Amino acid sequence: MTNDLFLRLPASTSNLWPCFDCFGLALKLYLTITAKPLLKSTAECRVRTTGSRENAALPTNATNLIYRAMSFAANRESLKLPPVDLVVHNEIPLASGLGSSAAAIVGGIKLSGMLCQHELSDQAVQNYATEFEGHPDNVAASLYGGFVTSSVTSEAEVLSVKFDWPTEIRTVVVSPQTQLSTHVARAALPRSMSRTDAVYNLQRTSLFTAALAKGRYELFAEAMRDRLHQPRRESLIPGLREALALPAQKGLLGIALSGAGPSIIALVTEDEESIAKKIADCFRAHKIRSTIRILDVDNEGFTTTAKE
């Protein structure tokens, strides 16, 4: 193969409040990868990154997450990867709860098949990406776009159903200028939960899905409440408790932690700037600066083109 490959993968928010490791929602914030096979190279991979300053610290060789995902899938499929040059532009902030690793993993797995001219089905990509990432919610959203609910079978196959997200609902994402690794965030979770709390989350998971399907968006505020992960992560994210307690206002459907955090996401229909400011003020009260993004949902998911 001599053509350059261009891939675009959306950011994602996950958990979507009560539905831990199940719901994912793709956002119009992107990781793009241009891949070019190298005919003569002693290196397996070389990576050049652009975007925010934090991307400059990402590995520029075969230890890069994109290439590690490529190698993972290639080994599973008994493929031999050619040496490759990757130019990566990442708009997704790292360790922010916006699916930066999931986008990189899906992109790498997709590339492994494309570079070897070996077709990988979306189901195979999703299965490998979920195994590599450890949970299906972000990878499914980055792959398929829209609102996706996923379940893993006892045979480790991921079953997903996608809904196109209504265009009238946008997202406000407020990211504090701190990072929180998923490993640390998961360590804060309880090993077990009471039946009462489990039922509480199951009820709201069902309510959110039904409200979305029927256009009953006024139910989101209650459907987005959670007793599993958000209360345990409040101590890790100064400002989260105050943001979750913000009163109802025009245009605000609900507020929650995005993925493992520390970003906070709100579903909105209007007055985005006012809502964003109030969330940012919760971080500011703890002397933490934040970045505001007002994002539409990406209903397309992963896209690719070949360039001569």
PDB file of C-alpha atoms in Angstrom, residues 33-297:
ATOM      1  CA  ILE A  33      -4.296  10.346  12.278  1.00  0.00           C
ATOM      2  CA  THR A  34      -2.456  10.397   8.957  1.00  0.00           C
ATOM      3  CA  ALA A  35      -0.628   7.116   8.393  1.00  0.00           C
ATOM      4  CA  LYS A  36       1.977   6.462   5.711  1.00  0.00           C
ATOM      5  CA  PRO A  37       3.771   3.139   5.253  1.00  0.00           C
ATOM      6  CA  LEU A  38       7.546   3.524   5.170  1.00  0.00           C
ATOM      7  CA  LEU A  39       9.318   1.516   2.489  1.00  0.00           C
ATOM      8  CA  LYS A  40      12.743   1.810   4.098  1.00  0.00           C
ATOM      9  CA  SER A  41      12.949   2.280   7.840  1.00  0.00           C
ATOM     10  CA  THR A  42      14.725   0.642  10.754  1.00  0.00           C
ATOM     11  CA  ALA A  43      12.075   1.912  13.153  1.00  0.00           C
ATOM     12  CA  GLU A  44       8.724   0.173  13.566  1.00  0.00           C
ATOM     13  CA  CYS A  45       6.950   3.478  13.975  1.00  0.00           C
ATOM     14  CA  ARG A  46       7.613   7.184  14.170  1.00  0.00           C
ATOM     15  CA  VAL A  47       5.030   9.619  15.458  1.00  0.00           C
ATOM     16  CA  ARG A  48       4.676  13.372  15.094  1.00  0.00           C
ATOM     17  CA  THR A  49       2.032  15.111  17.181  1.00  0.00           C
ATOM     18  CA  THR A  50       0.252  18.438  16.891  1.00  0.00           C
ATOM     19  CA  GLY A  51      -2.529  20.060  18.857  1.00  0.00           C
ATOM     20  CA  SER A  52      -2.374  21.152  22.487  1.00  0.00           C
ATOM     21  CA  ARG A  53       0.955  21.497  24.290  1.00  0.00           C
ATOM     22  CA  GLU A  54       0.341  18.364  26.344  1.00  0.00           C
ATOM     23  CA  ASN A  55       0.504  16.278  23.160  1.00  0.00           C
ATOM     24  CA  ALA A  56       4.196  17.129  22.839  1.00  0.00           C
ATOM     25  CA  ALA A  57       4.890  14.753  25.740  1.00  0.00           C
ATOM     26  CA  LEU A  58       3.303  11.744  23.995  1.00  0.00           C
ATOM     27  CA  PRO A  59       5.658   8.957  22.853  1.00  0.00           C
ATOM     28  CA  THR A  60       7.014   9.376  19.323  1.00  0.00           C
ATOM     29  CA  ASN A  61       7.945   5.724  18.771  1.00  0.00           C
ATOM     30  CA  ALA A  62       6.421   2.256  19.046  1.00  0.00           C
ATOM     31  CA  THR A  63       5.399   2.883  22.676  1.00  0.00           C
ATOM     32  CA  ASN A  64       2.728   5.342  21.466  1.00  0.00           C
ATOM     33  CA  LEU A  65      -0.781   4.137  22.377  1.00  0.00           C
ATOM     34  CA  ILE A  66      -1.952   4.198  18.760  1.00  0.00           C
ATOM     35  CA  TYR A  67       0.850   1.905  17.657  1.00  0.00           C
ATOM     36  CA  ARG A  68       0.444  -0.366  20.685  1.00  0.00           C
ATOM     37  CA  ALA A  69      -3.204  -0.839  19.704  1.00  0.00           C
ATOM     38  CA  MET A  70      -2.117  -1.524  16.122  1.00  0.00           C
ATOM     39  CA  SER A  71       0.313  -4.199  17.324  1.00  0.00           C
ATOM     40  CA  PHE A  72      -2.285  -5.735  19.643  1.00  0.00           C
ATOM     41  CA  ALA A  73      -4.772  -6.249  16.804  1.00  0.00           C
ATOM     42  CA  ALA A  74      -2.064  -7.340  14.341  1.00  0.00           C
ATOM     43  CA  ASN A  75      -0.883 -10.038  16.737  1.00  0.00           C
ATOM     44  CA  ARG A  76      -4.440 -11.289  17.212  1.00  0.00           C
ATOM     45  CA  GLU A  77      -4.968 -11.414  13.447  1.00  0.00           C
ATOM     46  CA  SER A  78      -1.474 -12.824  12.679  1.00  0.00           C
ATOM     47  CA  LEU A  79      -0.606  -9.755  10.583  1.00  0.00           C
ATOM     48  CA  LYS A  80       2.819  -8.246   9.982  1.00  0.00           C
ATOM     49  CA  LEU A  81       2.716  -4.468  10.233  1.00  0.00           C
ATOM     50  CA  PRO A  82       4.891  -2.429   7.883  1.00  0.00           C
ATOM     51  CA  PRO A  83       7.023   0.376   9.312  1.00  0.00           C
ATOM     52  CA  VAL A  84       4.731   3.391   9.516  1.00  0.00           C
ATOM     53  CA  ASP A  85       4.855   7.157   9.891  1.00  0.00           C
ATOM     54  CA  LEU A  86       2.003   8.623  11.950  1.00  0.00           C
ATOM     55  CA  VAL A  87       1.066  12.295  12.029  1.00  0.00           C
ATOM     56  CA  VAL A  88      -1.360  12.790  14.904  1.00  0.00           C
ATOM     57  CA  HIS A  89      -3.437  15.872  15.613  1.00  0.00           C
ATOM     58  CA  ASN A  90      -5.338  15.597  18.881  1.00  0.00           C
ATOM     59  CA  GLU A  91      -8.012  18.062  20.012  1.00  0.00           C
ATOM     60  CA  ILE A  92      -9.099  15.778  22.867  1.00  0.00           C
ATOM     61  CA  PRO A  93      -7.538  16.717  26.218  1.00  0.00           C
ATOM     62  CA  LEU A  94      -5.697  13.844  27.883  1.00  0.00           C
ATOM     63  CA  ALA A  95      -6.896  12.212  31.116  1.00  0.00           C
ATOM     64  CA  SER A  96      -9.995  14.417  31.049  1.00  0.00           C
ATOM     65  CA  GLY A  97     -12.878  11.951  30.860  1.00  0.00           C
ATOM     66  CA  LEU A  98     -13.425  12.613  27.144  1.00  0.00           C
ATOM     67  CA  GLY A  99     -12.257   9.347  25.628  1.00  0.00           C
ATOM     68  CA  SER A 100      -8.800  10.306  24.331  1.00  0.00           C
ATOM     69  CA  SER A 101      -7.437   6.795  24.888  1.00  0.00           C
ATOM     70  CA  ALA A 102     -10.497   5.133  23.336  1.00  0.00           C
ATOM     71  CA  ALA A 103     -10.140   7.212  20.170  1.00  0.00           C
ATOM     72  CA  ALA A 104      -6.446   6.312  19.932  1.00  0.00           C
ATOM     73  CA  ILE A 105      -7.166   2.614  20.483  1.00  0.00           C
ATOM     74  CA  VAL A 106      -9.963   2.426  17.906  1.00  0.00           C
ATOM     75  CA  GLY A 107      -7.799   4.340  15.429  1.00  0.00           C
ATOM     76  CA  GLY A 108      -4.845   2.031  15.966  1.00  0.00           C
ATOM     77  CA  ILE A 109      -6.900  -1.140  15.589  1.00  0.00           C
ATOM     78  CA  LYS A 110      -8.554   0.181  12.440  1.00  0.00           C
ATOM     79  CA  LEU A 111      -5.120   1.065  11.030  1.00  0.00           C
ATOM     80  CA  SER A 112      -3.713  -2.405  11.671  1.00  0.00           C
ATOM     81  CA  GLY A 113      -6.135  -3.922   9.217  1.00  0.00           C
ATOM     82  CA  MET A 114      -5.980  -1.099   6.693  1.00  0.00           C
ATOM     83  CA  LEU A 115      -2.165  -1.026   6.510  1.00  0.00           C
ATOM     84  CA  CYS A 116      -2.102  -4.788   5.958  1.00  0.00           C
ATOM     85  CA  GLN A 117      -5.002  -4.713   3.489  1.00  0.00           C
ATOM     86  CA  HIS A 118      -6.868  -7.038   5.811  1.00  0.00           C
ATOM     87  CA  GLU A 119     -10.501  -6.169   6.456  1.00  0.00           C
ATOM     88  CA  LEU A 120     -11.488  -5.999  10.103  1.00  0.00           C
ATOM     89  CA  SER A 121     -15.211  -5.863  10.759  1.00  0.00           C
ATOM     90  CA  ASP A 122     -16.570  -3.229  13.124  1.00  0.00           C
ATOM     91  CA  GLN A 123     -17.498  -6.075  15.464  1.00  0.00           C
ATOM     92  CA  ALA A 124     -13.882  -7.272  15.551  1.00  0.00           C
ATOM     93  CA  VAL A 125     -12.622  -3.726  16.054  1.00  0.00           C
ATOM     94  CA  GLN A 126     -15.050  -3.201  18.914  1.00  0.00           C
ATOM     95  CA  ASN A 127     -14.162  -6.511  20.570  1.00  0.00           C
ATOM     96  CA  TYR A 128     -10.414  -5.861  20.376  1.00  0.00           C
ATOM     97  CA  ALA A 129     -10.766  -2.240  21.488  1.00  0.00           C
ATOM     98  CA  THR A 130     -12.916  -3.195  24.461  1.00  0.00           C
ATOM     99  CA  GLU A 131     -10.430  -5.864  25.521  1.00  0.00           C
ATOM    100  CA  PHE A 132      -7.557  -3.398  25.192  1.00  0.00           C
ATOM    101  CA  GLU A 133      -9.349  -0.484  26.896  1.00  0.00           C
ATOM    102  CA  GLY A 134     -11.122  -2.554  29.532  1.00  0.00           C
ATOM    103  CA  HIS A 135     -14.660  -1.230  28.988  1.00  0.00           C
ATOM    104  CA  PRO A 136     -16.872  -0.779  25.908  1.00  0.00           C
ATOM    105  CA  ASP A 137     -18.607   2.586  26.367  1.00  0.00           C
ATOM    106  CA  ASN A 138     -16.040   5.043  24.975  1.00  0.00           C
ATOM    107  CA  VAL A 139     -14.737   2.795  22.212  1.00  0.00           C
ATOM    108  CA  ALA A 140     -18.249   2.051  20.941  1.00  0.00           C
ATOM    109  CA  ALA A 141     -19.101   5.759  20.779  1.00  0.00           C
ATOM    110  CA  SER A 142     -15.842   6.624  19.008  1.00  0.00           C
ATOM    111  CA  LEU A 143     -16.405   3.811  16.504  1.00  0.00           C
ATOM    112  CA  TYR A 144     -20.109   4.229  15.751  1.00  0.00           C
ATOM    113  CA  GLY A 145     -20.919   7.810  16.805  1.00  0.00           C
ATOM    114  CA  GLY A 146     -24.161   8.941  18.391  1.00  0.00           C
ATOM    115  CA  PHE A 147     -25.517   7.499  21.636  1.00  0.00           C
ATOM    116  CA  VAL A 148     -24.466   3.884  22.116  1.00  0.00           C
ATOM    117  CA  THR A 149     -25.375   1.365  24.783  1.00  0.00           C
ATOM    118  CA  SER A 150     -23.130  -1.686  25.088  1.00  0.00           C
ATOM    119  CA  SER A 151     -22.984  -5.009  26.874  1.00  0.00           C
ATOM    120  CA  VAL A 152     -20.225  -7.648  27.014  1.00  0.00           C
ATOM    121  CA  THR A 153     -21.286 -11.304  26.718  1.00  0.00           C
ATOM    122  CA  SER A 154     -19.749 -14.191  28.637  1.00  0.00           C
ATOM    123  CA  GLU A 155     -17.821 -14.994  25.421  1.00  0.00           C
ATOM    124  CA  ALA A 156     -16.277 -11.465  25.502  1.00  0.00           C
ATOM    125  CA  GLU A 157     -18.272 -10.294  22.483  1.00  0.00           C
ATOM    126  CA  VAL A 158     -19.507  -6.720  22.717  1.00  0.00           C
ATOM    127  CA  LEU A 159     -23.128  -6.095  21.786  1.00  0.00           C
ATOM    128  CA  SER A 160     -23.993  -2.479  20.986  1.00  0.00           C
ATOM    129  CA  VAL A 161     -27.062  -0.547  19.916  1.00  0.00           C
ATOM    130  CA  LYS A 162     -26.736   2.958  18.480  1.00  0.00           C
ATOM    131  CA  PHE A 163     -29.276   5.771  18.605  1.00  0.00           C
ATOM    132  CA  ASP A 164     -28.860   8.962  16.597  1.00  0.00           C
ATOM    133  CA  TRP A 165     -28.743  11.814  19.095  1.00  0.00           C
ATOM    134  CA  PRO A 166     -31.346  14.596  18.757  1.00  0.00           C
ATOM    135  CA  THR A 167     -29.759  17.679  17.207  1.00  0.00           C
ATOM    136  CA  GLU A 168     -31.561  20.056  19.568  1.00  0.00           C
ATOM    137  CA  ILE A 169     -29.547  18.767  22.544  1.00  0.00           C
ATOM    138  CA  ARG A 170     -25.974  20.055  22.748  1.00  0.00           C
ATOM    139  CA  THR A 171     -23.346  19.504  25.395  1.00  0.00           C
ATOM    140  CA  VAL A 172     -21.422  21.892  27.594  1.00  0.00           C
ATOM    141  CA  VAL A 173     -18.110  20.385  28.691  1.00  0.00           C
ATOM    142  CA  VAL A 174     -16.060  22.133  31.368  1.00  0.00           C
ATOM    143  CA  SER A 175     -12.584  20.668  31.913  1.00  0.00           C
ATOM    144  CA  PRO A 176     -10.510  21.781  34.915  1.00  0.00           C
ATOM    145  CA  GLN A 177      -6.816  22.337  34.275  1.00  0.00           C
ATOM    146  CA  THR A 178      -5.997  19.154  36.145  1.00  0.00           C
ATOM    147  CA  GLN A 179      -5.838  15.537  35.019  1.00  0.00           C
ATOM    148  CA  LEU A 180      -7.272  12.413  36.599  1.00  0.00           C
ATOM    149  CA  SER A 181      -6.184   8.981  35.415  1.00  0.00           C
ATOM    150  CA  THR A 182      -8.885   6.377  34.966  1.00  0.00           C
ATOM    151  CA  HIS A 183      -6.848   4.037  37.182  1.00  0.00           C
ATOM    152  CA  VAL A 184      -7.006   6.443  40.116  1.00  0.00           C
ATOM    153  CA  ALA A 185     -10.677   7.233  39.523  1.00  0.00           C
ATOM    154  CA  ARG A 186     -11.609   3.548  39.419  1.00  0.00           C
ATOM    155  CA  ALA A 187      -9.668   2.837  42.601  1.00  0.00           C
ATOM    156  CA  ALA A 188     -12.114   5.114  44.448  1.00  0.00           C
ATOM    157  CA  LEU A 189     -15.096   2.930  43.577  1.00  0.00           C
ATOM    158  CA  PRO A 190     -16.623   0.512  46.098  1.00  0.00           C
ATOM    159  CA  ARG A 191     -16.150  -3.236  45.676  1.00  0.00           C
ATOM    160  CA  SER A 192     -19.864  -3.761  46.245  1.00  0.00           C
ATOM    161  CA  MET A 193     -23.019  -1.724  46.571  1.00  0.00           C
ATOM    162  CA  SER A 194     -26.317  -2.187  48.383  1.00  0.00           C
ATOM    163  CA  ARG A 195     -29.383  -3.561  46.647  1.00  0.00           C
ATOM    164  CA  THR A 196     -31.106  -0.229  47.242  1.00  0.00           C
ATOM    165  CA  ASP A 197     -28.367   1.685  45.421  1.00  0.00           C
ATOM    166  CA  ALA A 198     -28.187  -0.890  42.626  1.00  0.00           C
ATOM    167  CA  VAL A 199     -31.939  -0.614  42.038  1.00  0.00           C
ATOM    168  CA  TYR A 200     -31.675   3.194  42.184  1.00  0.00           C
ATOM    169  CA  ASN A 201     -29.159   3.187  39.321  1.00  0.00           C
ATOM    170  CA  LEU A 202     -31.037   0.554  37.313  1.00  0.00           C
ATOM    171  CA  GLN A 203     -34.224   2.608  37.521  1.00  0.00           C
ATOM    172  CA  ARG A 204     -32.487   5.734  36.246  1.00  0.00           C
ATOM    173  CA  THR A 205     -30.636   3.884  33.512  1.00  0.00           C
ATOM    174  CA  SER A 206     -33.966   2.598  32.211  1.00  0.00           C
ATOM    175  CA  LEU A 207     -35.577   5.996  32.637  1.00  0.00           C
ATOM    176  CA  PHE A 208     -32.842   7.769  30.658  1.00  0.00           C
ATOM    177  CA  THR A 209     -33.146   5.347  27.728  1.00  0.00           C
ATOM    178  CA  ALA A 210     -36.930   5.608  27.651  1.00  0.00           C
ATOM    179  CA  ALA A 211     -36.875   9.391  27.993  1.00  0.00           C
ATOM    180  CA  LEU A 212     -34.434   9.665  25.083  1.00  0.00           C
ATOM    181  CA  ALA A 213     -36.501   7.354  22.887  1.00  0.00           C
ATOM    182  CA  LYS A 214     -39.750   9.223  23.612  1.00  0.00           C
ATOM    183  CA  GLY A 215     -38.331  12.759  23.612  1.00  0.00           C
ATOM    184  CA  ARG A 216     -39.177  13.250  27.308  1.00  0.00           C
ATOM    185  CA  TYR A 217     -36.081  15.337  27.944  1.00  0.00           C
ATOM    186  CA  GLU A 218     -37.551  16.929  31.059  1.00  0.00           C
ATOM    187  CA  LEU A 219     -36.904  13.568  32.767  1.00  0.00           C
ATOM    188  CA  PHE A 220     -33.138  13.726  32.199  1.00  0.00           C
ATOM    189  CA  ALA A 221     -32.418  15.644  35.413  1.00  0.00           C
ATOM    190  CA  GLU A 222     -33.713  12.757  37.513  1.00  0.00           C
ATOM    191  CA  ALA A 223     -32.485  10.053  35.134  1.00  0.00           C
ATOM    192  CA  MET A 224     -28.908  11.394  35.361  1.00  0.00           C
ATOM    193  CA  ARG A 225     -28.616  10.891  39.118  1.00  0.00           C
ATOM    194  CA  ASP A 226     -26.185   8.237  40.317  1.00  0.00           C
ATOM    195  CA  ARG A 227     -25.116   6.448  43.486  1.00  0.00           C
ATOM    196  CA  LEU A 228     -22.259   4.311  42.138  1.00  0.00           C
ATOM    197  CA  HIS A 229     -19.356   6.409  40.915  1.00  0.00           C
ATOM    198  CA  GLN A 230     -20.011  10.150  41.200  1.00  0.00           C
ATOM    199  CA  PRO A 231     -20.341  10.338  45.002  1.00  0.00           C
ATOM    200  CA  ARG A 232     -17.054   8.422  45.417  1.00  0.00           C
ATOM    201  CA  ARG A 233     -15.193  10.703  43.032  1.00  0.00           C
ATOM    202  CA  GLU A 234     -16.237  14.009  44.583  1.00  0.00           C
ATOM    203  CA  SER A 235     -13.171  13.976  46.853  1.00  0.00           C
ATOM    204  CA  LEU A 236     -10.904  13.589  43.803  1.00  0.00           C
ATOM    205  CA  ILE A 237     -12.459  16.483  41.872  1.00  0.00           C
ATOM    206  CA  PRO A 238     -12.874  19.749  43.817  1.00  0.00           C
ATOM    207  CA  GLY A 239     -15.947  21.510  42.423  1.00  0.00           C
ATOM    208  CA  LEU A 240     -17.801  18.374  41.342  1.00  0.00           C
ATOM    209  CA  ARG A 241     -20.084  18.316  44.378  1.00  0.00           C
ATOM    210  CA  GLU A 242     -21.098  21.948  43.823  1.00  0.00           C
ATOM    211  CA  ALA A 243     -21.663  21.438  40.092  1.00  0.00           C
ATOM    212  CA  LEU A 244     -23.926  18.437  40.642  1.00  0.00           C
ATOM    213  CA  ALA A 245     -25.954  20.508  43.109  1.00  0.00           C
ATOM    214  CA  LEU A 246     -26.551  23.457  40.754  1.00  0.00           C
ATOM    215  CA  PRO A 247     -30.251  24.384  40.629  1.00  0.00           C
ATOM    216  CA  ALA A 248     -32.433  23.966  37.573  1.00  0.00           C
ATOM    217  CA  GLN A 249     -32.363  26.763  35.013  1.00  0.00           C
ATOM    218  CA  LYS A 250     -33.628  27.455  31.527  1.00  0.00           C
ATOM    219  CA  GLY A 251     -32.000  25.236  28.934  1.00  0.00           C
ATOM    220  CA  LEU A 252     -30.319  22.864  31.401  1.00  0.00           C
ATOM    221  CA  LEU A 253     -31.426  19.228  31.166  1.00  0.00           C
ATOM    222  CA  GLY A 254     -28.875  17.705  33.527  1.00  0.00           C
ATOM    223  CA  ILE A 255     -25.267  17.770  34.780  1.00  0.00           C
ATOM    224  CA  ALA A 256     -22.850  14.914  35.442  1.00  0.00           C
ATOM    225  CA  LEU A 257     -19.246  13.803  35.558  1.00  0.00           C
ATOM    226  CA  SER A 258     -17.897  12.946  32.117  1.00  0.00           C
ATOM    227  CA  GLY A 259     -16.489   9.433  32.212  1.00  0.00           C
ATOM    228  CA  ALA A 260     -14.023   9.098  35.071  1.00  0.00           C
ATOM    229  CA  GLY A 261     -13.568  12.881  35.104  1.00  0.00           C
ATOM    230  CA  PRO A 262     -12.412  15.429  35.877  1.00  0.00           C
ATOM    231  CA  SER A 263     -14.463  17.098  33.101  1.00  0.00           C
ATOM    232  CA  ILE A 264     -18.071  17.894  33.879  1.00  0.00           C
ATOM    233  CA  ILE A 265     -20.715  17.698  31.161  1.00  0.00           C
ATOM    234  CA  ALA A 266     -24.156  19.253  30.903  1.00  0.00           C
ATOM    235  CA  LEU A 267     -26.901  18.458  28.412  1.00  0.00           C
ATOM    236  CA  VAL A 268     -28.470  21.704  27.218  1.00  0.00           C
ATOM    237  CA  THR A 269     -30.974  23.103  24.761  1.00  0.00           C
ATOM    238  CA  GLU A 270     -30.189  26.837  25.192  1.00  0.00           C
ATOM    239  CA  ASP A 271     -28.269  29.348  27.337  1.00  0.00           C
ATOM    240  CA  GLU A 272     -25.071  27.335  26.904  1.00  0.00           C
ATOM    241  CA  GLU A 273     -22.745  30.171  27.939  1.00  0.00           C
ATOM    242  CA  SER A 274     -24.623  30.893  31.161  1.00  0.00           C
ATOM    243  CA  ILE A 275     -24.655  27.219  32.135  1.00  0.00           C
ATOM    244  CA  ALA A 276     -20.973  26.829  31.286  1.00  0.00           C
ATOM    245  CA  LYS A 277     -20.048  29.819  33.451  1.00  0.00           C
ATOM    246  CA  LYS A 278     -21.889  28.429  36.454  1.00  0.00           C
ATOM    247  CA  ILE A 279     -20.049  25.112  36.176  1.00  0.00           C
ATOM    248  CA  ALA A 280     -16.712  26.876  35.700  1.00  0.00           C
ATOM    249  CA  ASP A 281     -17.465  28.955  38.804  1.00  0.00           C
ATOM    250  CA  CYS A 282     -17.630  25.712  40.812  1.00  0.00           C
ATOM    251  CA  PHE A 283     -14.019  25.004  39.871  1.00  0.00           C
ATOM    252  CA  ARG A 284     -13.040  28.647  40.312  1.00  0.00           C
ATOM    253  CA  ALA A 285     -14.271  28.537  43.901  1.00  0.00           C
ATOM    254  CA  HIS A 286     -11.486  26.014  44.502  1.00  0.00           C
ATOM    255  CA  LYS A 287      -8.967  28.221  42.645  1.00  0.00           C
ATOM    256  CA  ILE A 288      -8.944  25.871  39.656  1.00  0.00           C
ATOM    257  CA  ARG A 289      -9.027  27.248  36.122  1.00  0.00           C
ATOM    258  CA  SER A 290     -11.039  25.427  33.492  1.00  0.00           C
ATOM    259  CA  THR A 291     -11.640  25.232  29.759  1.00  0.00           C
ATOM    260  CA  ILE A 292     -15.175  25.509  28.394  1.00  0.00           C
ATOM    261  CA  ARG A 293     -16.259  23.658  25.250  1.00  0.00           C
ATOM    262  CA  ILE A 294     -19.739  23.789  23.753  1.00  0.00           C
ATOM    263  CA  LEU A 295     -20.015  20.704  21.574  1.00  0.00           C
ATOM    264  CA  ASP A 296     -22.558  19.072  19.334  1.00  0.00           C
ATOM    265  CA  VAL A 297     -22.882  15.307  19.316  1.00  0.00           C
TER     266      VAL A 297
END
